[in-house]
Short mmCIF file of C-alpha atoms in Angstrom, two decimals:
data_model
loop_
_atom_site.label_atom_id
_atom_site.label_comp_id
_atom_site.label_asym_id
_atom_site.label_seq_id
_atom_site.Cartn_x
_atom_site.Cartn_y
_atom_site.Cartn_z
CA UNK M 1 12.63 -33.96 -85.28
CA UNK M 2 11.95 -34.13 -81.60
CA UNK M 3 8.31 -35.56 -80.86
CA UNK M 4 6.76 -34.47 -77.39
CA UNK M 5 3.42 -35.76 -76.21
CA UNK M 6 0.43 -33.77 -74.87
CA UNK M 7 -2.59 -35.05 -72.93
CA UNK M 8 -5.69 -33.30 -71.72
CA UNK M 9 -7.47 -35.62 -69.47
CA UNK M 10 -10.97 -34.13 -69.66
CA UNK M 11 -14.37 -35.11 -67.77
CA UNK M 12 -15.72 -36.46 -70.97
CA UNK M 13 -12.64 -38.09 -72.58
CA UNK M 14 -9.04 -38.54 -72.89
CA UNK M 15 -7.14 -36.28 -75.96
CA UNK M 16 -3.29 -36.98 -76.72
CA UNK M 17 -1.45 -35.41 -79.30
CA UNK M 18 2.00 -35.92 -80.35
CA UNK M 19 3.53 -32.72 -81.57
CA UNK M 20 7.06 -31.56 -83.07
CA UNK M 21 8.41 -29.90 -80.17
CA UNK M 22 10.23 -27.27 -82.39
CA UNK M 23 7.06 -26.30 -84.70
CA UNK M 24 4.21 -27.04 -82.17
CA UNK M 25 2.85 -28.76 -85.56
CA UNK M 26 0.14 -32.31 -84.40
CA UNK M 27 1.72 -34.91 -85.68
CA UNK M 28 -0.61 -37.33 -84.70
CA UNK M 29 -3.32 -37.68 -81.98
CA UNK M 30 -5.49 -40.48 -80.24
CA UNK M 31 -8.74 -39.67 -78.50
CA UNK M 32 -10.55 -42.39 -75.81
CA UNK M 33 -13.86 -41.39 -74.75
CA UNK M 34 -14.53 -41.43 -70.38
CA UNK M 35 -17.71 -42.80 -68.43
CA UNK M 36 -20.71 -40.40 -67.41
CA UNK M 37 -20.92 -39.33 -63.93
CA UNK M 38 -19.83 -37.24 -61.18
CA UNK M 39 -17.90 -40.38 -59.04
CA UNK M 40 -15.84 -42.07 -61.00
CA UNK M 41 -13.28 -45.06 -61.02
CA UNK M 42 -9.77 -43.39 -61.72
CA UNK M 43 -8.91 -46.97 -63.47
CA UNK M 44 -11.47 -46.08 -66.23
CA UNK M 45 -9.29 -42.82 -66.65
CA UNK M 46 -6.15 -45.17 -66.83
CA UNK M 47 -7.47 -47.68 -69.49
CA UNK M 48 -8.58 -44.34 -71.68
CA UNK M 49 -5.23 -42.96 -71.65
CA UNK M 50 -3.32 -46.00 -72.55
CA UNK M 51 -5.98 -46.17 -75.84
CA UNK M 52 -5.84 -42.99 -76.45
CA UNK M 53 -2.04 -43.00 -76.75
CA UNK M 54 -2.56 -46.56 -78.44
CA UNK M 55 -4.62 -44.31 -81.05
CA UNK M 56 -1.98 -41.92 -81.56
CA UNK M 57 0.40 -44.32 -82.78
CA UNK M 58 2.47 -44.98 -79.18
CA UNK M 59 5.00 -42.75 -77.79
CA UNK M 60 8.16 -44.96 -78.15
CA UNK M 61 9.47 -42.23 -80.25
CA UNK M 62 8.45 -39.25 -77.83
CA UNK M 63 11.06 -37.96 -75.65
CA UNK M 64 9.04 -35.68 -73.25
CA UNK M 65 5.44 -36.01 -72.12
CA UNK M 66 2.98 -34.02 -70.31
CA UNK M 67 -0.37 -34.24 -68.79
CA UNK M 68 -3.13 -31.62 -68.00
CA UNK M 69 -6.40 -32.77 -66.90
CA UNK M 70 -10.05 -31.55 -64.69
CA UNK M 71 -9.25 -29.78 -61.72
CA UNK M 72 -10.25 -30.77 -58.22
CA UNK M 73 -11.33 -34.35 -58.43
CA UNK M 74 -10.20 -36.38 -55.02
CA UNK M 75 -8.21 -39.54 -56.07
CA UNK M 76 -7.41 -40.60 -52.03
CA UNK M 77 -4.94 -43.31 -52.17
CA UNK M 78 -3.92 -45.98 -49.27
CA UNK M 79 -0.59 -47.28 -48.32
CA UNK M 80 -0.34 -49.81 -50.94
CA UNK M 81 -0.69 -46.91 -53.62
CA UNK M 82 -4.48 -48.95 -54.26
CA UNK M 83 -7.96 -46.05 -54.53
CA UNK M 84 -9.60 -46.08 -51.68
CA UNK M 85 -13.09 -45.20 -53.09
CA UNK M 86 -14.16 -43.50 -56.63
CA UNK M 87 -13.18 -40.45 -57.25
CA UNK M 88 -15.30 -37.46 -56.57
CA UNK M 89 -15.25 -35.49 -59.30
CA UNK M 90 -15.25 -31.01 -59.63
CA UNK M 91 -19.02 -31.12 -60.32
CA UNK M 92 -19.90 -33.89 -57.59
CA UNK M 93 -22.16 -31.10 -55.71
CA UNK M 94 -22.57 -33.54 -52.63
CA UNK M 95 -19.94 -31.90 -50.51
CA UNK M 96 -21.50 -28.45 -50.12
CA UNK M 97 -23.02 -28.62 -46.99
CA UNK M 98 -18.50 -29.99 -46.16
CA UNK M 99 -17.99 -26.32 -48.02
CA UNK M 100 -20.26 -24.33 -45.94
CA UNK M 101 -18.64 -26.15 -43.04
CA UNK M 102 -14.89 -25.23 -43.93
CA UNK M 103 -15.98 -21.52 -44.24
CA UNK M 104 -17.38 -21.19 -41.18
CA UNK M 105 -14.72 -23.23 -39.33
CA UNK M 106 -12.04 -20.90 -40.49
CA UNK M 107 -13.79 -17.66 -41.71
CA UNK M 108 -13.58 -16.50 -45.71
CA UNK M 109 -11.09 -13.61 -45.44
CA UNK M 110 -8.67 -16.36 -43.65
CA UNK M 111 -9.28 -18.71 -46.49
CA UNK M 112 -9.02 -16.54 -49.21
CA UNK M 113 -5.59 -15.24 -47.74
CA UNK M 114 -4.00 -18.47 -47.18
CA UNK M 115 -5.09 -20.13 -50.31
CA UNK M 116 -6.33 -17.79 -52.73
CA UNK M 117 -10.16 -19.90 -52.48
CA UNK M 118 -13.36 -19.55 -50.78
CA UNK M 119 -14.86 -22.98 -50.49
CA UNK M 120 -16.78 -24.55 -53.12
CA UNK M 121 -18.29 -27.76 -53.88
CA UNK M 122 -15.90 -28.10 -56.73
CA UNK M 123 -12.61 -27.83 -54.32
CA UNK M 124 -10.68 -30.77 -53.24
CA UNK M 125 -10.59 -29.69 -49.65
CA UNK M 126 -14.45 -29.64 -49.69
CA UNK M 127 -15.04 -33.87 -50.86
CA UNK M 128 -12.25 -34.50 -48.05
CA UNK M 129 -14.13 -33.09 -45.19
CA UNK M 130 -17.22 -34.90 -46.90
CA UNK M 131 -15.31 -38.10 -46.78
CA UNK M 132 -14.55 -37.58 -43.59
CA UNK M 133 -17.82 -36.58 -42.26
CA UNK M 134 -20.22 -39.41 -44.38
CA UNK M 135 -17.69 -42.40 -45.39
CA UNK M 136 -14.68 -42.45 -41.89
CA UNK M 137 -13.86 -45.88 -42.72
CA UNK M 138 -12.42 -44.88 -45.94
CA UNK M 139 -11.04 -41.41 -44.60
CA UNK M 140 -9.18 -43.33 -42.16
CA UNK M 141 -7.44 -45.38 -44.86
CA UNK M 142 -5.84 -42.35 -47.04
CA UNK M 143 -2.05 -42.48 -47.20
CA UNK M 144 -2.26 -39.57 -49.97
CA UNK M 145 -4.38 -37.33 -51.91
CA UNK M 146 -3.68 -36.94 -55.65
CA UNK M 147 -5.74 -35.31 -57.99
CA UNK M 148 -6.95 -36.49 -61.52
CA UNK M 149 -3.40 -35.52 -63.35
CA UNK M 150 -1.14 -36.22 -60.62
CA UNK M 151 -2.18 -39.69 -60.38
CA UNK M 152 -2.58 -40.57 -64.31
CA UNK M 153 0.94 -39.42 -64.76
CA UNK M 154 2.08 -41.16 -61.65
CA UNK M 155 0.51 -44.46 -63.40
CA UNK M 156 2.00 -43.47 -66.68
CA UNK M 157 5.83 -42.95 -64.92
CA UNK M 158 5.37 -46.55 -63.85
CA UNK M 159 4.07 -46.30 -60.28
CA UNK M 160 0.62 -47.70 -59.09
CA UNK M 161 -0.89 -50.35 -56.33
CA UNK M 162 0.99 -52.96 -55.12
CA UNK M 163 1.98 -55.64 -56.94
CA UNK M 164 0.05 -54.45 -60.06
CA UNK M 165 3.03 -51.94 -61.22
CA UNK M 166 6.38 -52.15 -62.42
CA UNK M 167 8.21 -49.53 -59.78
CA UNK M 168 5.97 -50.23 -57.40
CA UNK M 169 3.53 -47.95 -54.93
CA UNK M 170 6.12 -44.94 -54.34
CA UNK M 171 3.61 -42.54 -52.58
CA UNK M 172 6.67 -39.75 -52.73
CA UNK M 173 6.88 -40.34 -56.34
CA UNK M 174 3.60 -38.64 -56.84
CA UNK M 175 3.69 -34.84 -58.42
CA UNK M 176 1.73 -32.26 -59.77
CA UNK M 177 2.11 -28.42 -60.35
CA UNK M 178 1.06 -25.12 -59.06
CA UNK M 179 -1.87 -24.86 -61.19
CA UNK M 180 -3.91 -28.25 -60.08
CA UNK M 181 -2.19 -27.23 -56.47
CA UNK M 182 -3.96 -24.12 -56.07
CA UNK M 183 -7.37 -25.84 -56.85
CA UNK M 184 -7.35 -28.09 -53.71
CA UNK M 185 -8.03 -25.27 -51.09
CA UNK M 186 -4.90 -26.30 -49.05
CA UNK M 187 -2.17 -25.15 -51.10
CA UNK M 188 -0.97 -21.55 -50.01
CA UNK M 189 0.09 -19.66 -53.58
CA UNK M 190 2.08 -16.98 -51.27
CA UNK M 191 4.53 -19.83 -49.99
CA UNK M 192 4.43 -22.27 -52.89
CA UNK M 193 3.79 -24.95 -49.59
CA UNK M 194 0.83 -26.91 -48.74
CA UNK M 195 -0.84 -25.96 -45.76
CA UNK M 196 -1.47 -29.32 -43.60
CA UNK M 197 -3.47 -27.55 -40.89
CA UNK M 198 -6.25 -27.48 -43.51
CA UNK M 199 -5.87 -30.69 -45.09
CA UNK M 200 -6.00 -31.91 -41.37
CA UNK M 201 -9.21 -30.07 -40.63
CA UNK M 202 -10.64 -31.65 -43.69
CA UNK M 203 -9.57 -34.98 -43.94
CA UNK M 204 -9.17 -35.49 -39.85
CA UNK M 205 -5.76 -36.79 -40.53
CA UNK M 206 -2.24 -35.70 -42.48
CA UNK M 207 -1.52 -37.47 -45.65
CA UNK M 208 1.13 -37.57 -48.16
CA UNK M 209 0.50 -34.85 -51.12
CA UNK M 210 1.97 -34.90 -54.47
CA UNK M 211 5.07 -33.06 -55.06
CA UNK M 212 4.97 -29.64 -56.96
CA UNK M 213 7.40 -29.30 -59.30
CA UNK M 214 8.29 -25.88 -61.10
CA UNK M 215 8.00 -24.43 -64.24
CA UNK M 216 11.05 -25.65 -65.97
CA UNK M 217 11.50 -29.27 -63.20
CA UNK M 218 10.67 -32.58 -64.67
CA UNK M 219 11.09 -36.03 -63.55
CA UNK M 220 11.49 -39.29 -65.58
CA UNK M 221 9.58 -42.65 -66.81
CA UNK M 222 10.87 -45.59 -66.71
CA UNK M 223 11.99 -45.71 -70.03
CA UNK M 224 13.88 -42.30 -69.22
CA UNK M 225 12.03 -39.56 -71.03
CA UNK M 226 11.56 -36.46 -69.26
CA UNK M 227 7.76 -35.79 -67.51
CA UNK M 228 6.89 -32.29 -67.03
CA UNK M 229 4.79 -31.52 -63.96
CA UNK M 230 1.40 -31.14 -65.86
CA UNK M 231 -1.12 -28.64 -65.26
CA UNK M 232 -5.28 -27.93 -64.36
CA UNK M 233 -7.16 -28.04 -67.40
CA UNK M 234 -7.73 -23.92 -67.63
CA UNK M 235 -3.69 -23.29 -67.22
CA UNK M 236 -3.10 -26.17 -69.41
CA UNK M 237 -5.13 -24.32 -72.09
CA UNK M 238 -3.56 -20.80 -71.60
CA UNK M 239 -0.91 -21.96 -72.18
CA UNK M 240 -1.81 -23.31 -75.43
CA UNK M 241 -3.60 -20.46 -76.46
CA UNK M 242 0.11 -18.66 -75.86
CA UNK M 243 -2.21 -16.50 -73.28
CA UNK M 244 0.32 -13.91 -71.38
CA UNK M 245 -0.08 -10.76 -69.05
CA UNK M 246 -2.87 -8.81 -70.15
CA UNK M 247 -4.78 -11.74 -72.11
CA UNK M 248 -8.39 -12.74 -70.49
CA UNK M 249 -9.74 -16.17 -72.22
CA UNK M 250 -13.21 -16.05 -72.10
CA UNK M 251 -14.10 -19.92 -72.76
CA UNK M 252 -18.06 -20.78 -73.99
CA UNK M 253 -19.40 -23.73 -73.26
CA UNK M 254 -21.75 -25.27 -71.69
CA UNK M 255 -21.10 -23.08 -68.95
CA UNK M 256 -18.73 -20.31 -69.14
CA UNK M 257 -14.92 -19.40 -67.58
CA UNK M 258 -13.57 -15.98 -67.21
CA UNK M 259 -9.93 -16.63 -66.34
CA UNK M 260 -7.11 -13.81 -66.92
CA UNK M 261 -2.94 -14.54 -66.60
CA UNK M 262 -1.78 -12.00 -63.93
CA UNK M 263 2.01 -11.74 -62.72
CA UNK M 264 0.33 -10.95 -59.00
CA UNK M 265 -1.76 -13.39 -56.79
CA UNK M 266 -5.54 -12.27 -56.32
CA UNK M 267 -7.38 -12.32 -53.07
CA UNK M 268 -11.24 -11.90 -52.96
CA UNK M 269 -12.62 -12.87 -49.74
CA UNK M 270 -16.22 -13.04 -51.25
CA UNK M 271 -15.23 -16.31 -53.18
CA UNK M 272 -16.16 -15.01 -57.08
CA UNK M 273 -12.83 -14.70 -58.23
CA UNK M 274 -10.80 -17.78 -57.62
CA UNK M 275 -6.69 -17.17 -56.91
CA UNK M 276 -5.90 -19.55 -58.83
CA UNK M 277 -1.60 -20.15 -60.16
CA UNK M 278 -0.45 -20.96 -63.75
CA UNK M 279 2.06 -23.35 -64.31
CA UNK M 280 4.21 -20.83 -65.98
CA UNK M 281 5.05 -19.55 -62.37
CA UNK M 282 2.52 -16.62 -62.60
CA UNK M 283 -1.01 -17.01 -61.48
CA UNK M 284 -4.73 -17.38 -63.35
CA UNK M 285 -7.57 -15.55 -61.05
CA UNK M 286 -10.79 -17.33 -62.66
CA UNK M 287 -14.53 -16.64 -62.80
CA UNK M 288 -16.92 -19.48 -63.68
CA UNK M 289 -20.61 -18.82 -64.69
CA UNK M 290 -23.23 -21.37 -65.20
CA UNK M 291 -25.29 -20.09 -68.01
CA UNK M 292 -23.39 -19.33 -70.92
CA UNK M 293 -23.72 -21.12 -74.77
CA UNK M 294 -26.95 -22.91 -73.94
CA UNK M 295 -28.75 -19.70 -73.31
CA UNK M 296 -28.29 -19.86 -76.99
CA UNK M 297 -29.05 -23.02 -77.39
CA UNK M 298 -32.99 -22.05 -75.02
CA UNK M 299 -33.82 -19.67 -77.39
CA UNK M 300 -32.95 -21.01 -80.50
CA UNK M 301 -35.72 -23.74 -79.29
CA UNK M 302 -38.03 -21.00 -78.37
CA UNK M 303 -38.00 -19.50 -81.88
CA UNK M 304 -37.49 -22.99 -83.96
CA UNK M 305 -33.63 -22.05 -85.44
CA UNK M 306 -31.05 -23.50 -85.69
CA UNK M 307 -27.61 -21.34 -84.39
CA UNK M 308 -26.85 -20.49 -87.89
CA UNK M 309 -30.47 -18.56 -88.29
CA UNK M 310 -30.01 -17.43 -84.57
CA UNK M 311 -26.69 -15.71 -85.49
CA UNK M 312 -28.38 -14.15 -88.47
CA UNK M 313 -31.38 -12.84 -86.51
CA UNK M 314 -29.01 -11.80 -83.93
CA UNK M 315 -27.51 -9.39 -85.90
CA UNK M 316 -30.36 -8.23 -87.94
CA UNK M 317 -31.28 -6.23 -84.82
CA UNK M 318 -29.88 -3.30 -83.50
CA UNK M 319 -27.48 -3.08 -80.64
CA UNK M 320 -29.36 -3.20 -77.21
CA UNK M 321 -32.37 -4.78 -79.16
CA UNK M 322 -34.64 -2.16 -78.75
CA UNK M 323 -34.54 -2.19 -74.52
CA UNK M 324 -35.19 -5.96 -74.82
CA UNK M 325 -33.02 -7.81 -72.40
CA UNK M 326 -32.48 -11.54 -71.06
CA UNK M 327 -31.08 -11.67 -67.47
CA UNK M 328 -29.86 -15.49 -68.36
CA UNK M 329 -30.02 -17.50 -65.44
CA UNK M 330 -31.38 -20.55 -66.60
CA UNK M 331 -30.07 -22.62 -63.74
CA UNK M 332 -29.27 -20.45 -61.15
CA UNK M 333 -26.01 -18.65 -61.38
CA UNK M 334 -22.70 -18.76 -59.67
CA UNK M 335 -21.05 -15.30 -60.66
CA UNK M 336 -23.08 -13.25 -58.78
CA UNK M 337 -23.93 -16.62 -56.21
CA UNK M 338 -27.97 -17.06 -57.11
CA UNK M 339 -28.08 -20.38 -57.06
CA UNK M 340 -32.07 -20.21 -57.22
CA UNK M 341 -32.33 -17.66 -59.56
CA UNK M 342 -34.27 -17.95 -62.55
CA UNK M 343 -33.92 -16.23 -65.98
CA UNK M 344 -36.18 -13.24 -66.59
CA UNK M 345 -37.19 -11.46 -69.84
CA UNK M 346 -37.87 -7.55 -69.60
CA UNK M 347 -38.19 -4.55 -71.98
CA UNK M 348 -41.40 -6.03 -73.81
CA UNK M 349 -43.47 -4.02 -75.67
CA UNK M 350 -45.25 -4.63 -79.11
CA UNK M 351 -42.67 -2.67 -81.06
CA UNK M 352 -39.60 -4.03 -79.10
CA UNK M 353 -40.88 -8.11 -79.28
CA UNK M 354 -39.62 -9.91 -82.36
CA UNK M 355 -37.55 -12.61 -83.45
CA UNK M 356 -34.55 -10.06 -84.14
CA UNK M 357 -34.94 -8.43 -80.97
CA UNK M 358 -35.24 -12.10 -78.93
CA UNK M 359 -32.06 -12.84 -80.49
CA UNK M 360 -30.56 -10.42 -79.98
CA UNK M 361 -31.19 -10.10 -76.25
CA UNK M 362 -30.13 -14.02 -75.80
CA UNK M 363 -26.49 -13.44 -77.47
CA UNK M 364 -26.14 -10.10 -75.12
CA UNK M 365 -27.49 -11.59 -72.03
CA UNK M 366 -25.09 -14.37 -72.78
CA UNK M 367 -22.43 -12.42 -73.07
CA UNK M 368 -23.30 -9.76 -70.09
CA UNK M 369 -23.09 -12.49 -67.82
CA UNK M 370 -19.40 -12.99 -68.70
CA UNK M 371 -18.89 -9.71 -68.62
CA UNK M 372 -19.57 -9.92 -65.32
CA UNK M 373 -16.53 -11.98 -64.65
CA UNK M 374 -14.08 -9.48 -66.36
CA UNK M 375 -15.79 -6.99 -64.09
CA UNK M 376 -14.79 -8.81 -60.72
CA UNK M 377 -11.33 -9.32 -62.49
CA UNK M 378 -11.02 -5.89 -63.14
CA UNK M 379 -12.08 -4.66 -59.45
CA UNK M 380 -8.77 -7.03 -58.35
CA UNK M 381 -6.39 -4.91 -60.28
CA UNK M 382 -5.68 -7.56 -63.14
CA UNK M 383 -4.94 -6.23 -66.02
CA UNK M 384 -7.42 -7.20 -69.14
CA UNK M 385 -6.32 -5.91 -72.74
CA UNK M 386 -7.47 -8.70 -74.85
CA UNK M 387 -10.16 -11.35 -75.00
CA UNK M 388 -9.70 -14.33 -76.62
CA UNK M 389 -12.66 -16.00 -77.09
CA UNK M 390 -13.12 -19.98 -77.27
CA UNK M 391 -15.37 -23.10 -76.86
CA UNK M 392 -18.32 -24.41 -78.98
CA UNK M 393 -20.17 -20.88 -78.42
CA UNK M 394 -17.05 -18.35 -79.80
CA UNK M 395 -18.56 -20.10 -83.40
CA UNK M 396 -20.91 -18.09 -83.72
CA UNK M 397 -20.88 -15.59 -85.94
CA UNK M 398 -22.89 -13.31 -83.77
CA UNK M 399 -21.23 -13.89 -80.61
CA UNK M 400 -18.10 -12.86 -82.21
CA UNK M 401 -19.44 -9.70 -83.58
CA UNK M 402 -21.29 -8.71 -80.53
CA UNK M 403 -18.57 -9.70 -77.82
CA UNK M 404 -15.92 -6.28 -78.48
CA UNK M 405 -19.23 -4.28 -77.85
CA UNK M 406 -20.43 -6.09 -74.52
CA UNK M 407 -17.21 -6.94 -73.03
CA UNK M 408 -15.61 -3.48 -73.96
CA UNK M 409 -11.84 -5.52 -74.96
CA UNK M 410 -10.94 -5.86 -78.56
CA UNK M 411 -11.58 -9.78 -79.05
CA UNK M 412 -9.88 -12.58 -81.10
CA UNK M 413 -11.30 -15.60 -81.80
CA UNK M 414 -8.37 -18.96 -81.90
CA UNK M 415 -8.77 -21.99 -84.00
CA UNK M 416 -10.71 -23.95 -82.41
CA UNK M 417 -8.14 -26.56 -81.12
CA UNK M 418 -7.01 -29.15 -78.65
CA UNK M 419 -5.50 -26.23 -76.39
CA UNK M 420 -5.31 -28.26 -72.73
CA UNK M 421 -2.95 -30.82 -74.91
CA UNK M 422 -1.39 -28.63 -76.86
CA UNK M 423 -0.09 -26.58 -73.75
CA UNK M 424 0.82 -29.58 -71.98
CA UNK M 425 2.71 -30.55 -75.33
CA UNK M 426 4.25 -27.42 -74.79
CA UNK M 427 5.60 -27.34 -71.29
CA UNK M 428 7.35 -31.03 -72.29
CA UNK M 429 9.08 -29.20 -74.90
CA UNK M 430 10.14 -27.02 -72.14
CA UNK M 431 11.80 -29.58 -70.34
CA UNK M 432 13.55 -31.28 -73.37
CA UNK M 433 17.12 -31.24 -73.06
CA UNK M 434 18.72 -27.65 -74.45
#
């Protein structure tokens, strides 16, 4: 039996799982929880991913290992391979006004056609030009710009600071994959290339980037065993949910993703959809919402439930819920961009205001706003024939019920599972020798 390892470096916490590469059967699996925060030490990321592997029982007898992890956080390295400052992490909102700033520099259409992105506060390219902008003495000192994965598995092949690792601070060494490339808003998904005139006009200066290796390219540890190149966490979990052409994963949590796997790149110069690659060699156009399964968990507190006796009040009313709706934006929203919005109930009349009803409208409204994102995904061309519905809010039994009828796709609902993991686990089977 060949054993392969999986990681899925999350915000919260570090999962590994050690899986027969021939039966994609878990083995075993270690789990090593991360710090709060939105700026964080990568070192903290390092010491969770040696005990998490130290929980799964070691990897002396894996022969491949890969690594997904959080998109877009900024791990900006200096000569000696040592972090130059805490990392800024995909929901660090401080770099906005840097955003803003990169749009109007080089226009959204331009963007969006040479990278596939509209600026963000989430984007690498964004916390660069903030770097540059509010901390120069540090921007002055990057040698390289990893992100999250790149660097853990960079660590893990042996490589690190000066002095403190066994092969030493090989910047070159570093490498990554299209997926976690096409988050950093200066990778160009047409060319498979980086494009260093925007890395430049973010981070004032050029800097070594991480290698991106293919589909089926690995490199090795230093005890030999083949690394694949790793993946963002949302390609990292299509590809454990076996996701292909046609498949949309609509993920519910505490906010929501939309993200479909397309065999053509998508281009949408108004920023919604993001352009994003797969690390299959095919790309992942993704739509992220803010409000999604605690609109559930509002209401429930509104009418005193629990989300068992939410789902069951839920579907005690009729569809529509008697012209009752909940526009949910709780916090705002990204998908449409209302960052101030607020939520609104409407439809209220004597007959139409009950429990039933309230529930009702919370699980649709939920769900319309994710609908939303199939919509935008759907005006690109990309193809949408199944849903397949995950995270902590695909549990309930009323959001699985009510999701065929609001997002108008038949809809299957996975195990829940460690999926980022279990796709990395797959693509080092991938690279195991034939």
């Amino acid at each position: 039996m060949s054993l392969v390892m999986g990681v899925d470096s999350s915000t919260q916490s570090c999962k590994v799982v050690i899986v027969d590469a021939a039966t994609q059967a878990v083995v075993r699996q270690g789990r090593a929880s991360h710090p709060d925060g939105t700026s964080v030490d990568p070192e903290a990321w390092w010491s969770a991913l040696q005990e998490a592997i130290a929980d799964a029982g070691g990897i002396d007898d894996v022969e491949a290992w890969a690594i997904g992890g959080q998109q877009h956080g900024m791990v900006a390295l200096d000569a000696e391979g040592r972090v130059v400052r805490d990392a800024l992490l995909w929901n660090d909102t401080r770099s906005a006004q840097a955003a803003a700033d990169l749009t109007v520099q080089f226009g959204a259409e331009e963007l969006a056609r040479r990278t596939g992105l509209v600026p963000v506060a989430s984007f690498t390219i964004t916390k660069l030009r903030w770097l540059r902008d509010h901390e120069p003495e540090h921007a002055a000192r990057v040698a390289a710009v990893a992100l999250p994965h790149d660097w853990l598995t960079w660590r893990l092949r042996g490589f690190g600071p000066a002095g403190g690792s066994p092969r030493g601070p090989e910047l070159d060494e570093l490498v990554t994959d299209r997926s976690d490339a096409s988050g950093t808003g200066y990778w160009n998904p047409a060319t498979g290339g980086y494009d260093h005139e925007l890395l430049i006009a973010a981070l004032g200066h050029d800097a070594a980037l991480p290698r991106v290796l293919g589909p089926d390219e690995w490199v090795t540890d230093a005890a030999g065993r083949r690394v694949g190149g790793g993946a963002g966490d949302n390609a990292g979990a299509a590809l454990g949910l076996g996701a292909g052409p046609g498949d949309v994963v609509v993920s519910i949590g505490t906010s929501g993703t939309v993200f479909a796997v397309s065999e053509e790149r998508t281009i949408d110069p108004s920023g919604t959809v993001a352009g994003f690659a797969d690390c299959t060699g095919r790309f992942l156009p993704l739509v992220a919402t803010l409000n999604a399964a605690r609109v559930l968990d509002a209401i429930g507190r509104v009418l005193g439930v629990d989300h068992a006796e939410l789902s069951r009040l839920a579907l005690s009313a009729q569809p529509g819920a008697a012209g009752l709706t909940l526009v949910p934006y709780f916090e705002g929203e990204r998908t449409p961009n209302l960052p101030d919005a607020t939520a609104s109930l409407t439809g209220m009349t004597l007959a139409s205001t009950t429990r039933e009803n309230l529930a009702r409208a919370a699980v649709e409204g939920m769900l319309s706003g994710l609908a939303a994102g199939l919509e935008a995904l759907r005006a690109l061309g990309v193809p949408l024939e199944r849903a397949l519905l995950v995270g902590g809010g695909a549990q309930s039994t009323a959001v699985r019920e009510i999701a065929p009828l609001v997002l108008g796709l038949p809809v299957e609902v996975p195990e829940p599972g460690e999926y980022v993991a279990l796709g990395a686990a797959r693509q080092a089977a991938s690279v195991l020798p034939s």
